[in-house]
Coordinates of C-alpha atoms in Angstrom, one line a residue:
Chain A
X111 CA -20.1 29.4 28.6
X112 CA -18.1 31.5 26.0
X113 CA -19.0 29.7 22.2
X114 CA -15.4 29.7 21.5
X115 CA -14.6 27.1 24.3
X116 CA -17.0 24.5 23.0
X117 CA -15.3 22.0 21.1
X118 CA -18.1 20.6 19.4
X119 CA -21.4 21.2 19.0
X120 CA -23.6 18.1 20.0
X121 CA -26.8 18.0 17.7
X122 CA -28.3 14.5 17.1
X123 CA -28.6 15.7 13.3
X124 CA -25.0 16.2 13.2
X125 CA -24.1 12.6 13.7
X126 CA -27.1 11.3 11.3
X127 CA -25.6 14.0 8.4
X128 CA -21.6 12.6 8.7
X129 CA -23.6 9.2 8.3
X130 CA -21.7 7.1 10.8
X131 CA -23.3 3.5 9.6
X132 CA -24.1 2.8 5.8
X133 CA -26.7 0.4 7.1
X134 CA -29.8 2.2 8.9
X135 CA -31.6 0.4 11.8
X136 CA -34.7 -0.5 9.3
X137 CA -32.7 -1.4 6.5
X138 CA -32.4 -4.7 8.3
X139 CA -34.1 -8.2 8.2
X140 CA -35.2 -9.3 11.4
X141 CA -32.8 -11.0 13.5
X142 CA -30.3 -8.6 11.8
X143 CA -27.9 -6.8 13.9
X144 CA -25.4 -3.6 13.2
X145 CA -22.5 -4.4 15.4
X146 CA -19.2 -2.2 15.3
X147 CA -15.9 -3.5 15.7
X148 CA -13.5 -1.6 16.7
X149 CA -12.4 1.5 16.1
X150 CA -9.3 -0.6 18.3
X151 CA -8.1 -3.5 17.6
X152 CA -4.9 -5.0 18.6
X153 CA -4.4 -6.6 14.7
X154 CA -5.1 -3.6 12.5
X155 CA -2.3 -1.3 13.8
X156 CA -4.0 1.4 14.0
X157 CA -7.6 2.8 13.9
X158 CA -10.0 0.7 11.9
X159 CA -13.9 0.5 12.1
X160 CA -15.8 -2.2 11.1
X161 CA -19.4 -1.9 10.9
X162 CA -20.5 -5.6 10.8
X163 CA -24.3 -7.1 9.8
X164 CA -24.8 -10.2 12.0
X165 CA -27.6 -12.9 11.9
X166 CA -26.6 -14.6 15.3
X167 CA -23.5 -15.7 15.0
X168 CA -23.3 -15.2 11.7
X169 CA -21.6 -12.5 9.9
X170 CA -23.7 -10.9 7.1
X171 CA -21.5 -8.1 5.9
X172 CA -18.7 -6.0 7.0
X173 CA -18.2 -2.7 5.9
X174 CA -14.8 -1.1 6.9
X175 CA -14.8 2.4 7.6
X176 CA -11.6 4.3 7.9
X177 CA -10.2 7.8 7.8
X178 CA -9.8 8.7 11.5
X179 CA -6.2 8.4 11.0
X180 CA -5.7 11.0 8.0
X181 CA -2.4 12.7 8.5
X182 CA -2.8 13.8 4.6
X183 CA 0.6 12.1 2.5
X184 CA -0.1 13.4 -0.5
X185 CA -0.9 17.0 0.2
X186 CA 1.8 16.8 2.2
X187 CA 3.9 15.8 -0.5
X188 CA 2.5 18.3 -2.9
X189 CA 4.5 21.1 -1.0
X190 CA 7.7 19.9 0.0
X191 CA 11.1 18.9 -1.6
X192 CA 11.3 15.4 -2.6
X193 CA 14.0 14.2 0.1
X194 CA 11.4 16.0 2.9
X195 CA 9.1 13.5 1.8
X196 CA 10.9 10.7 3.0
X197 CA 10.0 10.9 6.4
X198 CA 6.5 10.9 6.0
X199 CA 7.1 7.8 3.2
X200 CA 9.0 6.0 6.9
X201 CA 5.1 7.3 8.3
X202 CA 2.8 5.3 6.4
X203 CA 3.8 2.0 7.2
X204 CA 5.5 2.5 10.3
X205 CA 6.4 -0.8 10.8
X206 CA 8.1 -1.1 7.2
X207 CA 9.6 2.2 6.7
X208 CA 13.0 1.0 5.5
X209 CA 10.6 -0.9 2.6
X210 CA 8.9 2.0 1.3
X211 CA 11.8 4.2 1.9
X212 CA 13.5 2.0 -0.8
X213 CA 11.0 2.3 -3.0
X214 CA 10.5 6.0 -2.6
X215 CA 14.2 6.4 -3.0
X216 CA 14.5 4.0 -6.2
X217 CA 11.8 5.8 -8.2
X218 CA 13.6 8.7 -7.5
X219 CA 16.6 7.4 -8.7
X220 CA 14.9 6.0 -11.9
X221 CA 13.2 9.9 -12.6
X222 CA 16.5 11.0 -12.5
X223 CA 18.5 8.4 -14.3
X224 CA 21.2 7.5 -11.5
X225 CA 19.6 3.9 -10.4
X226 CA 22.9 2.2 -12.0
X227 CA 25.2 4.2 -11.1
X228 CA 25.2 3.8 -7.4
X229 CA 27.8 2.4 -5.6
X230 CA 27.1 -1.9 -4.9
X231 CA 27.8 -1.1 -1.1
X232 CA 25.1 1.2 -1.0
X233 CA 22.5 -1.6 -2.7
X234 CA 23.4 -4.2 -0.3
X235 CA 23.1 -1.9 3.0
X236 CA 19.5 -1.0 1.4
X237 CA 18.8 -4.4 0.8
X238 CA 20.3 -5.7 4.4
X239 CA 18.3 -3.1 6.2
X240 CA 15.0 -3.8 4.2
X241 CA 15.1 -7.6 4.6
X242 CA 15.7 -6.7 8.3
X243 CA 12.9 -4.5 8.4
X244 CA 10.8 -7.2 6.7
X245 CA 11.6 -9.4 9.4
X246 CA 10.4 -7.0 12.2
X247 CA 7.1 -6.4 10.3
X248 CA 6.5 -10.3 9.3
X249 CA 6.9 -10.8 13.5
X250 CA 4.3 -8.0 14.1
X251 CA 2.2 -9.9 11.8
X252 CA 2.7 -13.6 13.4
X253 CA 2.6 -12.2 16.9
X254 CA -0.2 -10.1 16.6
X255 CA -2.0 -13.0 14.6
X256 CA -1.2 -15.4 17.6
X257 CA -3.4 -12.4 19.9
X258 CA -6.1 -12.5 18.0
X259 CA -7.0 -16.2 17.8
X260 CA -5.6 -16.3 21.7
X261 CA -2.4 -17.3 21.9
X262 CA -0.2 -15.2 23.7
X263 CA 2.9 -16.5 23.7
X264 CA 4.1 -15.9 19.9
X265 CA 3.5 -12.5 20.3
X266 CA 5.8 -11.9 23.4
X267 CA 8.6 -14.4 21.9
X268 CA 8.4 -12.1 18.6
X269 CA 8.4 -8.5 19.9
X270 CA 11.6 -10.3 22.2
X271 CA 13.4 -10.9 18.7
X272 CA 12.2 -7.9 16.9
X273 CA 13.7 -5.5 19.9
X274 CA 16.6 -6.9 18.4
X275 CA 16.3 -5.8 15.4
X276 CA 15.2 -2.7 16.4
X277 CA 18.0 -2.0 18.4
X278 CA 20.4 -2.8 15.2
X279 CA 18.9 0.0 12.8
X280 CA 18.5 2.0 16.4
X281 CA 22.3 1.7 16.0
X282 CA 22.4 2.1 12.7
X283 CA 20.5 5.7 11.8
X284 CA 19.2 6.5 15.4
X285 CA 15.7 5.8 15.5
X286 CA 13.6 2.9 16.3
X287 CA 10.7 3.2 14.1
X288 CA 11.1 6.1 11.6
X289 CA 14.6 5.8 10.0
X290 CA 14.8 8.9 6.6
X291 CA 18.3 6.2 6.4
X292 CA 18.1 5.4 2.6
X293 CA 18.6 9.2 0.7
X294 CA 18.5 9.3 -2.7
X295 CA 21.6 8.8 -4.1
X296 CA 23.3 7.4 -1.3
X297 CA 22.6 6.4 2.6
X298 CA 22.3 9.0 5.8
X299 CA 25.3 6.9 7.0
X300 CA 27.5 4.2 6.0
X301 CA 27.0 1.1 8.8
X302 CA 28.2 1.4 11.8
X303 CA 31.9 -0.2 13.2
X304 CA 31.0 -3.6 13.6
X305 CA 27.1 -4.0 12.7
X306 CA 28.3 -6.6 10.2
X307 CA 29.5 -8.5 12.6
X308 CA 26.7 -8.2 15.2
X309 CA 24.3 -8.5 12.9
X310 CA 25.9 -11.9 11.5
X311 CA 25.2 -13.0 15.4
X312 CA 21.7 -12.2 15.7
X313 CA 21.1 -14.3 12.7
X314 CA 23.2 -17.3 14.3
X315 CA 20.6 -16.9 17.3
X316 CA 17.2 -16.0 15.2
X317 CA 17.4 -19.4 13.2
X318 CA 16.9 -21.7 16.1
X319 CA 14.6 -19.6 17.2
X320 CA 12.1 -19.7 14.3
X321 CA 12.3 -23.3 14.5
X322 CA 10.4 -23.2 18.1
X323 CA 8.0 -20.9 17.1
X324 CA 6.8 -23.0 14.1
X325 CA 6.7 -25.9 16.8
X326 CA 4.5 -23.8 18.9
X327 CA 2.1 -21.8 16.5
X328 CA 2.0 -22.9 12.6
X329 CA 1.9 -26.8 13.6
X330 CA -0.2 -26.4 16.5
X331 CA -3.4 -28.1 16.6
X332 CA -5.6 -25.4 18.0
X333 CA -3.8 -23.0 15.7
X334 CA -5.0 -25.0 12.7
X335 CA -8.6 -25.4 13.6
X336 CA -9.1 -22.1 13.8
X337 CA -7.1 -20.8 10.9
X338 CA -7.7 -23.5 8.1
X339 CA -10.1 -23.2 5.5
X340 CA -10.9 -20.0 7.1
X341 CA -11.1 -16.7 4.7
X342 CA -10.5 -18.6 1.8
X343 CA -9.5 -16.1 -1.3
X344 CA -9.1 -17.7 -4.4
X345 CA -6.7 -17.1 -7.2
X346 CA -8.5 -15.1 -9.5
X347 CA -10.5 -13.3 -6.9
X348 CA -7.1 -11.9 -5.5
X349 CA -5.8 -10.9 -8.7
X350 CA -9.2 -9.0 -9.3
X351 CA -9.1 -6.9 -6.2
X352 CA -5.1 -6.4 -7.3
X353 CA -3.8 -7.8 -3.7
X354 CA -0.3 -8.0 -3.8
X355 CA 2.4 -9.2 -0.9
X356 CA 1.1 -12.5 1.3
X357 CA -1.7 -12.1 0.0
X358 CA -1.6 -12.8 -3.0
X359 CA 0.6 -15.3 -2.6
X360 CA -0.8 -17.4 -0.4
X361 CA -3.1 -18.4 -2.9
X362 CA -0.8 -19.7 -5.0
X363 CA 0.7 -17.4 -7.1
X364 CA 4.0 -17.2 -7.5
X365 CA 4.4 -12.9 -8.1
X366 CA 6.8 -11.3 -5.8
X367 CA 8.2 -7.9 -7.8
X368 CA 11.2 -8.4 -5.5
X369 CA 12.3 -11.3 -8.2
X370 CA 9.6 -9.9 -11.4
X371 CA 11.3 -6.2 -11.5
X372 CA 14.2 -7.4 -10.6
X373 CA 15.4 -3.9 -9.0
X374 CA 18.6 -3.0 -6.4
X375 CA 21.0 -5.7 -6.0
X376 CA 18.1 -8.5 -6.0
X377 CA 19.1 -10.5 -9.0
X378 CA 22.2 -10.9 -7.6
X379 CA 20.5 -13.1 -4.5
X380 CA 19.4 -16.2 -4.2
X381 CA 15.9 -16.9 -2.2
X382 CA 12.8 -18.5 -3.4
X383 CA 8.8 -17.2 -3.1
X384 CA 7.0 -19.0 -0.5
X385 CA 3.6 -19.9 -1.9
X386 CA 0.5 -21.1 0.1
X387 CA 0.0 -24.5 -0.9
X388 CA -3.4 -25.6 1.3
X389 CA -1.6 -27.8 3.2
X390 CA -3.8 -27.8 6.5
X391 CA -6.7 -27.0 4.2
X392 CA -7.3 -25.0 1.3
X393 CA -5.2 -22.7 -1.0
X394 CA -5.7 -18.8 -0.2
X395 CA -7.0 -19.1 4.0
X396 CA -6.0 -17.8 6.7
X397 CA -3.1 -20.5 7.5
X398 CA -1.4 -20.2 4.4
X399 CA -1.4 -16.5 4.4
X400 CA 0.1 -16.5 8.0
X401 CA 2.9 -19.7 6.7
X402 CA 3.8 -17.6 3.9
X403 CA 5.2 -15.0 5.9
X404 CA 6.6 -17.4 8.0
X405 CA 8.5 -18.9 4.6
X406 CA 9.3 -15.2 3.9
X407 CA 11.3 -14.7 7.4
X408 CA 13.2 -17.7 6.0
X409 CA 14.2 -16.4 3.1
X410 CA 15.2 -13.0 4.4
X411 CA 17.3 -14.3 6.9
X412 CA 18.8 -16.3 4.0
X413 CA 19.2 -12.8 2.2
X414 CA 20.8 -11.0 4.5
X415 CA 23.2 -13.8 5.2
X416 CA 24.0 -13.0 0.9
X417 CA 24.5 -9.5 2.0
X418 CA 26.7 -9.8 5.0
X419 CA 29.2 -11.6 2.9
X420 CA 29.4 -9.4 -0.1
X421 CA 29.6 -6.0 3.1
X422 CA 32.4 -7.9 4.1
X423 CA 33.9 -9.2 1.5
X424 CA 33.7 -7.8 -2.0
X425 CA 32.5 -4.5 -1.1
X426 CA 33.9 -3.9 2.1
X427 CA 34.2 -1.1 4.2
X428 CA 36.8 1.8 2.6
X429 CA 38.2 4.8 4.0
X430 CA 37.2 6.6 1.0
X431 CA 33.3 5.3 1.1
X432 CA 30.9 8.1 1.4
X433 CA 27.5 7.1 1.2
X434 CA 26.7 10.6 1.0
X435 CA 28.6 11.5 -2.4
X436 CA 26.6 10.5 -4.8
X437 CA 23.3 12.6 -3.0
X438 CA 22.4 15.4 -5.8
X439 CA 22.1 18.8 -4.2
X440 CA 19.0 19.5 -6.1
X441 CA 16.3 17.4 -6.7
X442 CA 14.9 18.4 -10.0
X443 CA 13.9 15.3 -12.7
X444 CA 12.4 16.1 -16.0
X445 CA 8.7 16.9 -16.7
X446 CA 7.4 13.2 -16.7
X447 CA 4.9 11.0 -15.2
X448 CA 6.4 7.7 -13.8
X449 CA 5.1 5.1 -11.8
X450 CA 7.2 3.0 -9.4
X451 CA 6.4 -0.2 -7.2
X452 CA 8.4 -2.1 -5.5
X453 CA 7.6 -5.5 -2.6
X454 CA 6.9 -4.3 1.1
X455 CA 6.3 -7.1 3.2
X456 CA 2.9 -6.2 2.6
X457 CA 2.8 -6.3 -1.1
X458 CA 3.1 -3.9 -3.7
X459 CA 3.8 -0.4 -2.7
X460 CA 3.9 1.9 -5.4
X461 CA 4.1 5.4 -5.9
X462 CA 3.1 8.0 -8.3
X463 CA 4.9 11.2 -9.3
X464 CA 3.9 13.8 -12.2
X465 CA 6.9 16.6 -11.9
X466 CA 6.8 20.0 -13.8
X467 CA 10.5 20.0 -14.2
X468 CA 11.2 23.6 -12.7
X469 CA 11.1 22.5 -9.7
X470 CA 12.0 20.1 -7.0
X471 CA 8.6 19.9 -4.9
X472 CA 6.5 17.0 -6.9
X473 CA 3.3 18.4 -8.5
X474 CA 1.3 14.8 -7.4
X475 CA 2.6 12.6 -5.5
X476 CA 0.0 9.5 -5.3
X477 CA 0.7 6.3 -2.8
X478 CA -0.5 3.2 -3.8
X479 CA -0.3 1.0 -1.0
X480 CA -0.9 -2.3 -0.4
X481 CA -2.7 -2.7 3.0
X482 CA -5.4 0.1 1.2
X483 CA -5.9 -2.5 -1.8
X484 CA -5.8 -6.1 0.7
X485 CA -8.2 -4.5 2.6
X486 CA -10.7 -4.0 0.4
X487 CA -11.2 -7.3 -0.2
X488 CA -12.6 -7.7 3.4
X489 CA -16.2 -8.4 2.5
X490 CA -15.7 -11.0 0.3
X491 CA -14.0 -12.8 2.5
X492 CA -15.6 -12.7 5.7
X493 CA -19.5 -13.0 3.9
X494 CA -20.8 -15.9 6.3
X495 CA -18.5 -16.4 8.3
X496 CA -18.4 -16.7 12.2
X497 CA -17.4 -13.7 14.0
X498 CA -15.2 -14.8 15.6
X499 CA -13.5 -16.0 12.3
X500 CA -13.2 -12.5 11.2
X501 CA -11.4 -12.2 13.6
X502 CA -8.9 -14.2 11.8
X503 CA -9.7 -12.9 8.8
X504 CA -8.7 -9.3 9.5
X505 CA -5.3 -10.2 11.6
X506 CA -4.5 -12.5 8.2
X507 CA -4.9 -9.4 6.4
X508 CA -2.1 -8.0 7.9
X509 CA -3.2 -4.3 7.9
X510 CA -1.4 -1.2 8.9
X511 CA -4.1 1.7 9.3
X512 CA -1.1 4.3 8.9
X513 CA -0.7 3.1 5.3
X514 CA -4.7 2.8 4.3
X515 CA -5.5 6.2 5.5
X516 CA -1.7 7.9 4.2
Chain B
X159 CA 3.2 -6.4 -26.9
X160 CA 4.9 -3.1 -27.2
X161 CA 3.2 0.4 -25.9
X162 CA 2.7 1.4 -30.8
X163 CA 1.0 -2.4 -30.7
X164 CA -1.6 -1.8 -28.0
X165 CA -2.5 1.6 -29.4
X166 CA -3.1 0.0 -32.7
X167 CA -5.0 -2.7 -31.2
X168 CA -7.2 0.1 -28.8
X169 CA -7.4 2.3 -32.6
X170 CA -8.6 -1.2 -34.5
X171 CA -11.3 -2.4 -31.9
X172 CA -12.6 1.1 -30.7
X173 CA -12.5 3.3 -33.9
X174 CA -9.6 6.0 -33.8
X175 CA -11.4 8.1 -32.2
X176 CA -10.4 7.3 -28.8
X177 CA -7.1 7.7 -28.9
X178 CA -7.0 11.5 -28.2
X179 CA -3.3 11.9 -27.6
X180 CA -0.4 9.9 -27.0
X181 CA 2.9 11.0 -24.0
X182 CA 5.9 9.6 -25.1
X183 CA 8.0 11.8 -23.7
X184 CA 8.5 10.5 -20.1
X185 CA 10.3 6.9 -18.8
X186 CA 6.7 5.4 -19.7
X187 CA 4.4 6.1 -22.3
X188 CA 0.9 7.4 -21.9
X189 CA -2.2 7.2 -24.1
X190 CA -5.0 9.6 -23.3
X191 CA -8.7 8.4 -24.7
X192 CA -11.8 9.9 -24.5
X193 CA -13.5 8.8 -21.7
X194 CA -16.5 7.7 -23.1
X195 CA -14.1 4.8 -24.5
X196 CA -12.9 3.8 -20.8
X197 CA -15.3 1.1 -20.1
X198 CA -15.0 -0.3 -23.6
X199 CA -11.4 -0.1 -24.1
X200 CA -10.3 -1.4 -20.0
X201 CA -12.6 -4.4 -21.0
X202 CA -10.8 -5.0 -24.5
X203 CA -7.7 -4.7 -22.2
X204 CA -8.7 -7.5 -19.7
X205 CA -10.0 -9.9 -22.0
X206 CA -7.6 -9.8 -25.1
X207 CA -5.8 -12.7 -25.0
X208 CA -2.6 -10.7 -26.9
X209 CA -2.9 -8.0 -23.8
X210 CA -4.7 -9.3 -20.4
X211 CA -3.9 -6.6 -18.5
X212 CA -5.5 -8.5 -15.2
X213 CA -4.0 -6.6 -13.1
X214 CA -4.9 -2.7 -12.0
X215 CA -2.5 -1.2 -10.2
X216 CA -3.4 1.9 -9.3
X217 CA -5.9 4.8 -10.3
X218 CA -4.6 8.5 -9.6
X219 CA -6.6 11.4 -10.0
X220 CA -4.4 14.8 -10.9
X221 CA -5.8 18.0 -10.5
X222 CA -5.0 21.3 -13.2
X223 CA -6.7 24.3 -11.9
X224 CA -4.3 26.5 -14.6
X225 CA -6.1 24.0 -18.0
X226 CA -9.5 23.8 -16.0
X227 CA -9.1 20.1 -16.2
X228 CA -8.9 17.2 -14.0
X229 CA -7.4 13.4 -15.4
X230 CA -7.3 10.3 -14.0
X231 CA -4.7 8.1 -14.6
X232 CA -4.6 3.8 -15.1
X233 CA -1.9 2.2 -14.5
X234 CA -2.2 -1.7 -15.8
X235 CA 0.1 -4.0 -15.4
X236 CA -0.1 -8.2 -17.0
X237 CA 0.8 -10.6 -14.6
X238 CA 1.7 -13.2 -17.4
X239 CA 3.0 -11.1 -20.2
X240 CA 5.0 -9.2 -17.6
X241 CA 3.5 -5.6 -19.4
X242 CA 2.7 -2.0 -18.3
X243 CA 0.2 0.2 -19.3
X244 CA -0.8 3.8 -18.7
X245 CA -4.0 4.8 -19.9
X246 CA -5.2 8.3 -19.2
X247 CA -8.4 10.2 -19.3
X248 CA -9.7 13.9 -19.0
X249 CA -12.4 15.8 -18.0
X250 CA -13.5 19.2 -17.1
X251 CA -13.2 20.0 -13.6
X252 CA -17.2 21.4 -13.0
X253 CA -18.2 23.0 -10.2
X254 CA -20.0 22.2 -6.8
X255 CA -23.1 21.6 -8.5
X256 CA -21.7 19.8 -11.7
X257 CA -19.0 17.3 -10.9
X258 CA -17.5 15.7 -13.8
X259 CA -18.5 12.5 -14.4
X260 CA -16.2 9.8 -15.6
X261 CA -17.4 5.8 -16.2
X262 CA -16.2 3.4 -13.7
X263 CA -14.1 -0.1 -13.8
X264 CA -15.9 -1.5 -11.2
X265 CA -17.5 -3.8 -12.9
X266 CA -14.2 -5.0 -14.4
X267 CA -11.6 -4.5 -11.8
X268 CA -13.1 -4.8 -7.8
X269 CA -10.2 -3.2 -7.0
X270 CA -11.0 -0.1 -8.5
X271 CA -14.1 0.3 -6.2
X272 CA -11.9 1.5 -3.8
X273 CA -9.9 3.5 -5.9
X274 CA -12.6 5.2 -7.3
X275 CA -14.6 6.2 -3.9
X276 CA -11.0 8.0 -2.8
X277 CA -10.3 10.1 -5.7
X278 CA -14.0 11.1 -5.2
X279 CA -13.4 12.1 -1.6
X280 CA -10.0 14.0 -2.6
X281 CA -11.0 15.3 -6.4
X282 CA -15.1 15.1 -6.2
X283 CA -15.1 13.5 -9.2
X284 CA -18.1 11.3 -9.9
X285 CA -17.6 7.5 -11.1
X286 CA -21.0 6.9 -13.0
X287 CA -21.8 3.1 -12.8
X288 CA -20.1 3.0 -9.5
X289 CA -22.2 0.4 -7.1
X290 CA -21.2 2.2 -3.5
X291 CA -19.9 5.8 -4.5
X292 CA -19.1 7.1 -1.3
X293 CA -16.8 9.4 0.7
X294 CA -14.1 6.6 2.0
X295 CA -11.6 8.9 4.3
X296 CA -13.3 11.9 5.1
X297 CA -16.9 12.2 6.4
X298 CA -19.5 12.7 3.9
X299 CA -21.0 16.1 5.2
X300 CA -17.2 17.0 4.8
X301 CA -17.2 20.3 2.5
X302 CA -14.9 20.4 -0.6
X303 CA -12.4 18.1 -2.5
X304 CA -9.2 18.3 -0.6
X305 CA -6.7 17.2 -2.9
X306 CA -7.9 20.2 -5.7
X307 CA -5.0 22.4 -5.5
X308 CA -7.5 25.5 -4.6
X309 CA -9.2 23.7 -1.7
X310 CA -10.0 25.5 0.9
X311 CA -10.8 24.0 4.5
X312 CA -14.2 24.8 6.1
X313 CA -13.6 26.6 9.1
X314 CA -15.7 24.7 11.9
X315 CA -17.1 21.3 11.2
X316 CA -19.7 20.7 13.7
X317 CA -18.9 23.1 15.8
X318 CA -15.1 22.3 15.9
X319 CA -12.7 24.3 14.5
X320 CA -11.1 22.5 11.8
X321 CA -7.8 25.3 10.9
X322 CA -5.8 25.5 14.2

């Protein structure tokens, strides 16, 4: 066999050298065992392997191994003009691309100094599609969380409702998941004619469905027993670990960047920040994290309704409105370092830019993804729990591996 | 607290030689400090009642082959005061046998753990005092540090052709 046809030279040392597990068999105490959980698991939306040290049913240690998906976002970003990075930003958190795009674009607009000059209609459309996408992302989180602990119906129901959102967004920009819709200084296109009406119809349809969901899952006795008091994350630990989004809010802190930073048109909109109250168990347990997401869906519906009022009233579609009018020909920020952050469904998404000032390619663009930081707390949460509860804990973190590995 | 007040606080508590440079030209001011003083300054920022930077948002490493330096940038945020602060340390690039060393902040911020592992994995910066410094995204026997500007990928990895 010619050697250039061999894909992988198997040698037992090769495997040892790449250190597939941190724990060696000889390090284990008696009765302890290494269990490899993953690489594929429905709750992780991607490839994650957990090296679990167990003693019988009890979890002693969880060591996450990732990098299977690593698609080099930062290396790509160093070689592409700013506007061509937007499709790569979509692919980080592929369940909430609009939110990621919004944050990225907002950062560049601040660097260029055009963030307050955009027409209000553009901002309202951005918030509208971002909140629609937030709903879709939370639906996946809540739905697959049901699967993790053995309930199949909510998954089907929520996927059905999410399909409507995806069709709406497909109508807006032509793609189901990876949109490239929000551009620096504008939008790819205005909303299609009739979108506002159909979106309003969808909201009318969705509201009773949310009540049904709550009755089915959230207040279900079995569901509560599986998730309450499991994986409790105290607030000080959550802050020290840099958790954000529903992870942090479920631990009891009213902290939402949409309110704190007040970016885009969020200050003009009326919505609440739901926090975990420990209704069914301790503050910051899995039930709280899931429930915060459900409550956030209600808030997103509220925001969407207000945006629709604005988009059909004060900031109506006009013949002269051109969403690409403000898009700069060349995006060339001054030489500076800039850190921008915004609230995505998973938490604080940040980008650290360094521009040299004489080129439209970033010198460095680091993505600080919420999932990466949220996942780092998993060992702390799952120590001394049961193996079955570990699944509930992973699901409640709501990780998208595309964002962890970037 | 403003940027200047925080700078004065740092000078007052840890000596004038701590602050190496400051950059006020951008939208967010950046303070460069001597890298040996990093744990001291971070603990000061974390525990002082006036600053209380309890949230470490981001750690970014940046490679500058032209000046032969590596930078590590820390974005701090204070939830109670709603303040931002950016710290920067600089180190030489070193070589394969003598990797640059920067003190770790894991003792103070647990979130630094994975951020530092990522910087070690992709830039080859050794964080001294890190409890578990391993590669995080790449296998342990990968050669080189991919986000350095002069990185050349290895030709074969376990017999698999890397370049396609």
